[in-house]
Tab-separated table of C-alpha atoms in Angstrom:
chain	number	residue	atom	x	y	z
A	12	MET	CA	40.015	8.246	-12.886
A	13	LYS	CA	42.671	8.625	-10.245
A	14	LEU	CA	44.760	6.762	-7.713
A	15	LEU	CA	41.755	6.158	-5.473
A	16	ASN	CA	40.302	3.664	-7.947
A	17	ILE	CA	43.243	1.378	-7.230
A	18	LEU	CA	43.338	1.974	-3.482
A	19	LEU	CA	39.704	1.414	-2.556
A	20	GLY	CA	39.604	-1.399	-0.066
A	21	ALA	CA	43.401	-1.643	-0.022
A	22	ALA	CA	45.587	-2.283	2.990
A	23	ALA	CA	46.032	1.441	3.578
A	24	VAL	CA	42.376	1.686	4.533
A	25	GLY	CA	41.953	1.480	8.275
A	26	SER	CA	45.022	3.442	9.258
A	27	THR	CA	45.349	7.182	9.032
A	28	ALA	CA	48.462	8.597	7.421
A	29	ALA	CA	50.854	10.272	9.815
A	30	ALA	CA	52.337	13.593	8.753
A	31	PRO	CA	55.456	15.119	10.309
A	32	ALA	CA	54.468	17.329	13.235
A	33	ASN	CA	56.907	20.059	12.241
A	34	ALA	CA	55.969	20.178	8.562
A	35	GLN	CA	54.993	23.589	7.251
A	36	CYS	CA	53.515	24.910	4.054
A	37	ASN	CA	55.409	27.781	2.495
A	38	ALA	CA	52.224	29.308	1.146
A	39	PRO	CA	51.075	32.481	2.907
A	40	THR	CA	47.932	32.300	4.982
A	41	LYS	CA	44.976	33.741	3.087
A	42	THR	CA	41.800	34.889	4.745
A	43	THR	CA	40.244	36.550	1.697
A	44	ARG	CA	39.932	35.275	-1.857
A	45	ALA	CA	41.236	37.409	-4.701
A	46	THR	CA	40.749	34.752	-7.351
A	47	LYS	CA	38.559	35.284	-10.379
A	48	PHE	CA	37.025	31.859	-9.772
A	49	GLN	CA	33.733	31.208	-8.016
A	50	PHE	CA	34.740	27.785	-6.668
A	51	VAL	CA	38.210	26.652	-5.573
A	52	GLY	CA	38.956	23.792	-3.228
A	53	ILE	CA	39.782	20.194	-2.454
A	54	ASN	CA	38.038	16.870	-2.911
A	55	GLN	CA	37.513	15.259	0.484
A	56	SER	CA	37.910	11.506	0.181
A	57	GLY	CA	37.229	8.848	2.803
A	58	ALA	CA	33.516	8.094	3.099
A	59	GLU	CA	33.610	6.272	-0.252
A	60	PHE	CA	36.524	4.004	0.739
A	61	GLY	CA	35.997	0.270	1.085
A	62	LYS	CA	33.497	-0.037	-1.738
A	63	ASP	CA	33.942	-3.810	-1.699
A	64	THR	CA	32.884	-3.899	1.953
A	65	LEU	CA	29.323	-2.614	2.196
A	66	PRO	CA	27.984	-1.266	4.390
A	67	GLY	CA	31.379	-1.375	6.090
A	68	ILE	CA	32.537	-0.220	9.506
A	69	LEU	CA	33.324	3.422	10.236
A	70	GLY	CA	36.998	3.838	11.075
A	71	LYS	CA	37.912	0.494	9.525
A	72	HIS	CA	36.514	0.495	5.985
A	73	TYR	CA	35.692	4.180	5.575
A	74	THR	CA	36.081	7.492	7.354
A	75	TRP	CA	34.852	11.093	7.236
A	76	PRO	CA	36.903	14.200	6.432
A	77	VAL	CA	38.699	15.953	9.264
A	78	LYS	CA	37.196	19.308	10.199
A	79	SER	CA	40.483	20.856	11.297
A	80	SER	CA	42.044	20.111	7.907
A	81	ILE	CA	39.114	21.741	6.138
A	82	ASP	CA	39.443	24.765	8.421
A	83	THR	CA	43.132	25.085	7.519
A	84	LEU	CA	42.324	24.970	3.801
A	85	ILE	CA	39.596	27.584	4.237
A	86	GLY	CA	42.272	29.690	5.889
A	87	ARG	CA	44.309	29.364	2.692
A	88	GLY	CA	41.396	30.841	0.760
A	89	MET	CA	39.636	27.706	-0.481
A	90	ASN	CA	35.849	27.749	-0.455
A	91	THR	CA	34.613	24.463	-1.965
A	92	PHE	CA	34.886	20.917	-0.629
A	93	ARG	CA	33.592	17.964	-2.648
A	94	ILE	CA	32.628	15.225	-0.211
A	95	ALA	CA	32.737	11.745	-1.728
A	96	ILE	CA	30.156	9.247	-0.462
A	97	MET	CA	28.723	5.885	-1.465
A	98	MET	CA	25.112	5.789	-2.653
A	99	GLU	CA	24.675	2.337	-1.109
A	100	ARG	CA	25.782	3.467	2.338
A	101	LEU	CA	23.428	6.435	2.397
A	102	ILE	CA	20.420	4.585	0.948
A	103	PRO	CA	21.080	0.822	1.098
A	104	ASN	CA	19.422	-2.105	-0.699
A	105	LYS	CA	17.328	-0.088	-3.181
A	106	MET	CA	17.574	3.462	-4.448
A	107	ASP	CA	14.036	4.403	-3.434
A	108	GLY	CA	14.451	3.061	0.095
A	109	PRO	CA	15.022	4.802	3.452
A	110	VAL	CA	18.294	6.386	4.502
A	111	ASN	CA	20.893	4.831	6.776
A	112	SER	CA	20.611	7.204	9.737
A	113	ALA	CA	24.166	6.638	11.017
A	114	TYR	CA	25.798	7.375	7.660
A	115	LEU	CA	23.487	10.337	7.143
A	116	GLN	CA	24.551	11.727	10.498
A	117	GLY	CA	28.186	11.623	9.416
A	118	LEU	CA	27.361	13.315	6.123
A	119	THR	CA	25.225	16.068	7.612
A	120	ASP	CA	27.817	16.709	10.302
A	121	ILE	CA	30.609	17.407	7.801
A	122	VAL	CA	28.324	19.250	5.369
A	123	ASN	CA	27.028	21.522	8.119
A	124	HIS	CA	30.555	22.195	9.318
A	125	VAL	CA	31.708	23.233	5.841
A	126	THR	CA	28.704	25.408	5.111
A	127	SER	CA	28.736	27.020	8.565
A	128	LYS	CA	32.149	28.402	7.590
A	129	GLY	CA	30.612	30.032	4.518
A	130	ALA	CA	32.104	27.457	2.146
A	131	TYR	CA	30.359	25.192	-0.352
A	132	ALA	CA	29.872	21.476	0.346
A	133	VAL	CA	29.508	19.347	-2.783
A	134	ILE	CA	27.664	16.089	-2.166
A	135	ASP	CA	29.393	13.630	-4.492
A	136	PRO	CA	27.950	10.112	-4.903
A	137	HIS	CA	31.254	8.569	-5.942
A	138	ASN	CA	29.676	5.640	-7.764
A	139	PHE	CA	30.774	5.895	-11.414
A	140	GLY	CA	27.168	5.435	-12.552
A	141	ARG	CA	26.907	2.146	-10.627
A	142	TYR	CA	24.842	0.914	-7.682
A	143	TYR	CA	26.186	-2.223	-6.017
A	144	GLU	CA	28.649	-2.444	-8.920
A	145	LYS	CA	25.920	-2.635	-11.586
A	146	VAL	CA	25.308	0.105	-14.144
A	147	ILE	CA	22.314	2.155	-13.046
A	148	THR	CA	19.522	1.654	-15.561
A	149	ASP	CA	16.620	2.373	-13.206
A	150	VAL	CA	16.215	6.054	-14.057
A	151	ASN	CA	13.185	6.475	-11.802
A	152	GLY	CA	15.022	4.850	-8.905
A	153	PHE	CA	17.966	7.197	-9.457
A	154	LYS	CA	15.582	10.147	-9.391
A	155	ALA	CA	14.032	8.823	-6.162
A	156	TRP	CA	17.502	8.585	-4.558
A	157	TRP	CA	18.082	12.229	-5.345
A	158	VAL	CA	14.630	13.304	-4.132
A	159	THR	CA	15.387	11.742	-0.748
A	160	VAL	CA	18.828	13.345	-0.479
A	161	ALA	CA	17.833	16.758	-1.801
A	162	LYS	CA	14.957	17.063	0.683
A	163	ILE	CA	17.443	16.760	3.535
A	164	PHE	CA	19.573	19.672	2.290
A	165	ALA	CA	16.904	21.724	0.513
A	166	ASN	CA	17.228	24.688	2.888
A	167	ASN	CA	21.023	24.980	2.701
A	168	ASP	CA	22.004	27.060	-0.319
A	169	LYS	CA	25.714	26.350	0.279
A	170	VAL	CA	25.164	22.700	-0.661
A	171	ILE	CA	25.926	21.664	-4.236
A	172	PHE	CA	24.586	18.431	-5.707
A	173	ASP	CA	26.924	16.399	-7.965
A	174	THR	CA	24.741	13.952	-9.916
A	175	ASN	CA	27.328	11.125	-9.929
A	176	ASN	CA	31.069	10.722	-10.192
A	177	GLU	CA	32.609	9.760	-13.541
A	178	TYR	CA	30.045	7.822	-15.514
A	179	HIS	CA	31.968	5.531	-17.824
A	180	ASP	CA	31.429	2.775	-20.386
A	181	MET	CA	27.723	3.517	-20.497
A	182	ASP	CA	25.204	4.363	-23.193
A	183	ASN	CA	25.368	8.101	-23.777
A	184	ASP	CA	21.611	8.516	-23.797
A	185	LEU	CA	21.397	6.693	-20.472
A	186	VAL	CA	23.910	9.135	-18.979
A	187	ARG	CA	21.783	11.983	-20.307
A	188	ARG	CA	18.598	10.541	-18.817
A	189	LEU	CA	20.242	9.896	-15.437
A	190	ASN	CA	21.525	13.461	-15.266
A	191	GLN	CA	18.136	14.904	-16.197
A	192	ALA	CA	16.401	12.646	-13.665
A	193	ALA	CA	18.748	13.860	-10.942
A	194	ILE	CA	18.061	17.497	-11.832
A	195	ASP	CA	14.310	16.888	-11.897
A	196	GLY	CA	14.398	15.009	-8.596
A	197	ILE	CA	16.461	17.659	-6.826
A	198	ARG	CA	14.200	20.482	-7.919
A	199	SER	CA	10.997	18.572	-7.158
A	200	ALA	CA	12.302	18.036	-3.608
A	201	GLY	CA	12.246	21.782	-3.024
A	202	ALA	CA	15.987	22.305	-3.454
A	203	THR	CA	15.690	25.151	-5.930
A	204	SER	CA	18.514	27.510	-4.941
A	205	GLN	CA	21.483	25.137	-5.136
A	206	TYR	CA	23.905	24.584	-7.979
A	207	ILE	CA	23.901	21.160	-9.630
A	208	PHE	CA	27.124	19.719	-11.040
A	209	VAL	CA	26.436	17.312	-13.912
A	210	GLU	CA	29.073	14.857	-15.090
A	211	GLY	CA	29.565	13.088	-18.387
A	212	ASN	CA	30.454	9.703	-19.773
A	213	SER	CA	34.054	8.598	-20.414
A	214	TRP	CA	35.113	9.473	-16.841
A	215	SER	CA	33.829	13.028	-17.445
A	216	GLY	CA	37.175	13.931	-18.990
A	217	ALA	CA	37.632	17.439	-20.357
A	218	TRP	CA	40.013	16.112	-23.017
A	219	THR	CA	37.386	13.727	-24.410
A	220	TRP	CA	34.332	15.934	-23.851
A	221	THR	CA	33.852	16.778	-27.527
A	222	THR	CA	34.660	13.287	-28.838
A	223	SER	CA	32.934	11.009	-26.308
A	224	GLY	CA	29.343	12.042	-27.008
A	225	ASN	CA	29.056	14.300	-23.953
A	226	SER	CA	29.035	17.455	-26.065
A	227	GLN	CA	26.093	16.149	-28.062
A	228	TYR	CA	24.014	14.326	-25.463
A	229	LEU	CA	24.367	16.657	-22.493
A	230	LYS	CA	24.061	20.076	-24.079
A	231	ASP	CA	20.247	20.156	-23.844
A	232	LEU	CA	19.872	19.312	-20.139
A	233	THR	CA	17.281	21.604	-18.590
A	234	ASP	CA	16.966	23.136	-15.135
A	235	PRO	CA	14.130	25.467	-14.066
A	236	SER	CA	16.568	27.190	-11.687
A	237	ASP	CA	19.184	27.588	-14.441
A	238	LYS	CA	22.031	26.566	-12.134
A	239	ILE	CA	23.646	23.682	-14.044
A	240	ILE	CA	27.431	23.554	-14.049
A	241	TYR	CA	29.183	20.902	-16.127
A	242	GLU	CA	31.800	19.092	-14.066
A	243	MET	CA	34.814	17.874	-15.997
A	244	HIS	CA	37.931	16.126	-14.704
A	245	GLN	CA	41.422	16.414	-16.096
A	246	TYR	CA	44.694	14.786	-15.113
A	247	LEU	CA	47.972	15.402	-16.865
A	248	ASP	CA	49.711	12.016	-17.025
A	249	SER	CA	49.975	10.024	-20.249
A	250	ASP	CA	46.609	8.254	-20.040
A	251	GLY	CA	44.787	10.983	-18.133
A	252	SER	CA	44.062	8.637	-15.240
A	253	GLY	CA	45.822	10.521	-12.453
A	254	THR	CA	47.728	7.417	-11.391
A	255	SER	CA	51.183	8.785	-12.176
A	256	ASP	CA	53.090	11.794	-10.866
A	257	LYS	CA	54.639	12.320	-14.311
A	258	CYS	CA	52.996	14.856	-16.639
A	259	VAL	CA	53.253	14.637	-20.428
A	260	SER	CA	54.622	18.162	-20.923
A	261	THR	CA	54.529	21.657	-19.486
A	262	THR	CA	51.684	22.573	-21.857
A	263	ILE	CA	49.538	19.440	-21.606
A	264	GLY	CA	47.026	21.047	-19.236
A	265	VAL	CA	46.060	23.805	-21.642
A	266	GLU	CA	46.029	21.387	-24.558
A	267	ARG	CA	43.607	19.033	-22.805
A	268	VAL	CA	41.017	21.642	-21.830
A	269	ARG	CA	41.042	23.794	-24.958
A	270	ALA	CA	38.380	21.950	-26.977
A	271	ALA	CA	36.014	21.734	-24.003
A	272	THR	CA	36.470	25.469	-23.446
A	273	GLN	CA	35.399	26.211	-26.993
A	274	TRP	CA	32.349	23.951	-26.599
A	275	LEU	CA	31.347	25.805	-23.433
A	276	LYS	CA	31.616	29.163	-25.187
A	277	GLN	CA	29.765	28.023	-28.282
A	278	ASN	CA	26.898	26.604	-26.218
A	279	ASN	CA	26.761	29.279	-23.500
A	280	LYS	CA	27.542	26.760	-20.744
A	281	LYS	CA	29.554	26.942	-17.538
A	282	ALA	CA	31.885	24.298	-16.111
A	283	ILE	CA	34.114	23.443	-13.198
A	284	LEU	CA	37.265	21.348	-13.295
A	285	GLY	CA	36.071	19.055	-10.526
A	286	GLU	CA	39.243	16.971	-10.291
A	287	THR	CA	42.813	17.716	-11.255
A	288	ALA	CA	46.270	17.022	-9.888
A	289	GLY	CA	49.890	16.594	-10.839
A	290	GLY	CA	53.166	15.508	-9.326
A	291	ALA	CA	55.463	17.732	-7.267
A	292	ASN	CA	57.948	18.302	-10.078
A	293	PRO	CA	58.708	21.251	-12.401
A	294	THR	CA	56.961	19.780	-15.454
A	295	CYS	CA	53.705	19.109	-13.619
A	296	ILE	CA	53.721	22.389	-11.751
A	297	SER	CA	54.213	24.280	-15.019
A	298	ALA	CA	51.436	22.241	-16.639
A	299	LEU	CA	49.092	22.901	-13.713
A	300	THR	CA	49.744	26.621	-13.443
A	301	GLY	CA	49.495	27.013	-17.212
A	302	MET	CA	46.142	25.239	-17.235
A	303	LEU	CA	44.751	27.194	-14.281
A	304	SER	CA	45.910	30.438	-15.847
A	305	TYR	CA	44.070	29.454	-19.046
A	306	LEU	CA	40.923	28.644	-17.068
A	307	GLN	CA	41.188	31.979	-15.287
A	308	GLN	CA	41.497	33.772	-18.614
A	309	ASN	CA	38.304	31.992	-19.656
A	310	ASN	CA	36.395	32.470	-16.422
A	311	ASP	CA	33.310	33.456	-18.391
A	312	VAL	CA	32.809	29.686	-18.780
A	313	TRP	CA	35.107	28.135	-16.149
A	314	THR	CA	33.832	28.701	-12.609
A	315	GLY	CA	36.777	27.107	-10.801
A	316	TRP	CA	38.755	23.988	-9.968
A	317	LEU	CA	39.091	21.330	-7.267
A	318	TRP	CA	42.220	19.378	-6.382
A	319	TRP	CA	42.228	15.611	-5.985
A	320	GLY	CA	42.519	14.715	-3.267
A	321	GLY	CA	42.354	15.235	0.442
A	322	GLY	CA	41.098	13.363	3.455
A	323	PRO	CA	42.744	11.648	6.424
A	324	TRP	CA	43.559	8.432	4.531
A	325	TRP	CA	45.275	10.300	1.703
A	326	GLY	CA	48.011	11.961	3.742
A	327	ASN	CA	50.970	9.972	2.401
A	328	TYR	CA	49.827	9.614	-1.193
A	329	ILE	CA	51.433	11.628	-3.944
A	330	PHE	CA	48.438	13.787	-4.833
A	331	ALA	CA	47.143	14.495	-1.300
A	332	MET	CA	46.726	18.101	-0.282
A	333	GLU	CA	46.135	17.467	3.379
A	334	PRO	CA	47.365	19.786	6.146
A	335	PRO	CA	49.473	19.917	8.145
A	336	SER	CA	51.644	18.262	5.522
A	337	SER	CA	51.652	16.255	2.325
A	338	VAL	CA	53.668	16.252	-0.884
A	339	ALA	CA	51.147	18.439	-2.704
A	340	TYR	CA	50.432	20.677	0.268
A	341	ASP	CA	54.110	21.404	0.847
A	342	ARG	CA	55.487	21.457	-2.701
A	343	VAL	CA	52.634	22.192	-5.102
A	344	LEU	CA	50.222	24.459	-3.231
A	345	PRO	CA	52.631	27.434	-3.069
A	346	SER	CA	52.598	27.612	-6.876
A	347	LEU	CA	48.800	27.447	-6.981
A	348	ILE	CA	48.182	30.353	-4.578
A	349	PRO	CA	47.542	32.854	-7.436
A	350	TYR	CA	44.620	30.678	-8.572
A	351	ILE	CA	42.943	30.342	-5.153
């Protein structure tokens, strides 16, 4: 969960956020990556906006990431961009139907731009385990959706497939079956070289991974290519939702990922922290850097982290890391440079 859940379809949609022209980031420009992580980057929000207005109008209800912003972040050393989309916009009406060519063009354009720079593009159906607001129970239809999408990107090994964003309030076995169906569909489509990020129930939270059923139900997922990475999310405010810029304590980050780390080690699994963020204040920055340092120390199981969020309609929001300027980009990013 995060601020976007509240803002989808809100008045802010339809107008891009203006950043000061003279704003600068104090972080040094990085052209090479010295991090111990495999994946580090920013979630790119926008194409999933306006979920209550489907299919919606480009530029009014939803938008695509800005290439120049992505280029700037690559220049800072980031190499992974998770691109949020809506399942219904890409394949409308029914999951085993044909693609919407206009929406697909927008997706392939931004994916190809990212991967042409040598970075990873994560295709993220930002649907919370829902299709047209209803819990997905058609496992075969879900598999068919992924077969269609995976065929399009099967020859691009810089594409990563994220099965679905933040399943929640669902039967744990259903979440397991949906994840396995996505894996099976992707591989059967000929996409055999790409990583697959699988997410869990209970908003895929790291802090609830071992208590929500995810640790039990998802540990036996199988992939013939052996390229599964478990995607967990972790925010540092009191309810873990990412809707506040106040963090519980300077140590809350480490505390909330510790149990999941032990599960990963015990089960020989790998994970990525697919969403995290915190306010531009000393407590949050200490909590973030402490957590990222802990993940780096345990990089045998943690492959990296992604900030929430970026995108042209996030520029004035507290957690945006959007060049040329935002609160996070200006005040938080300099402290995160050692983990990029």
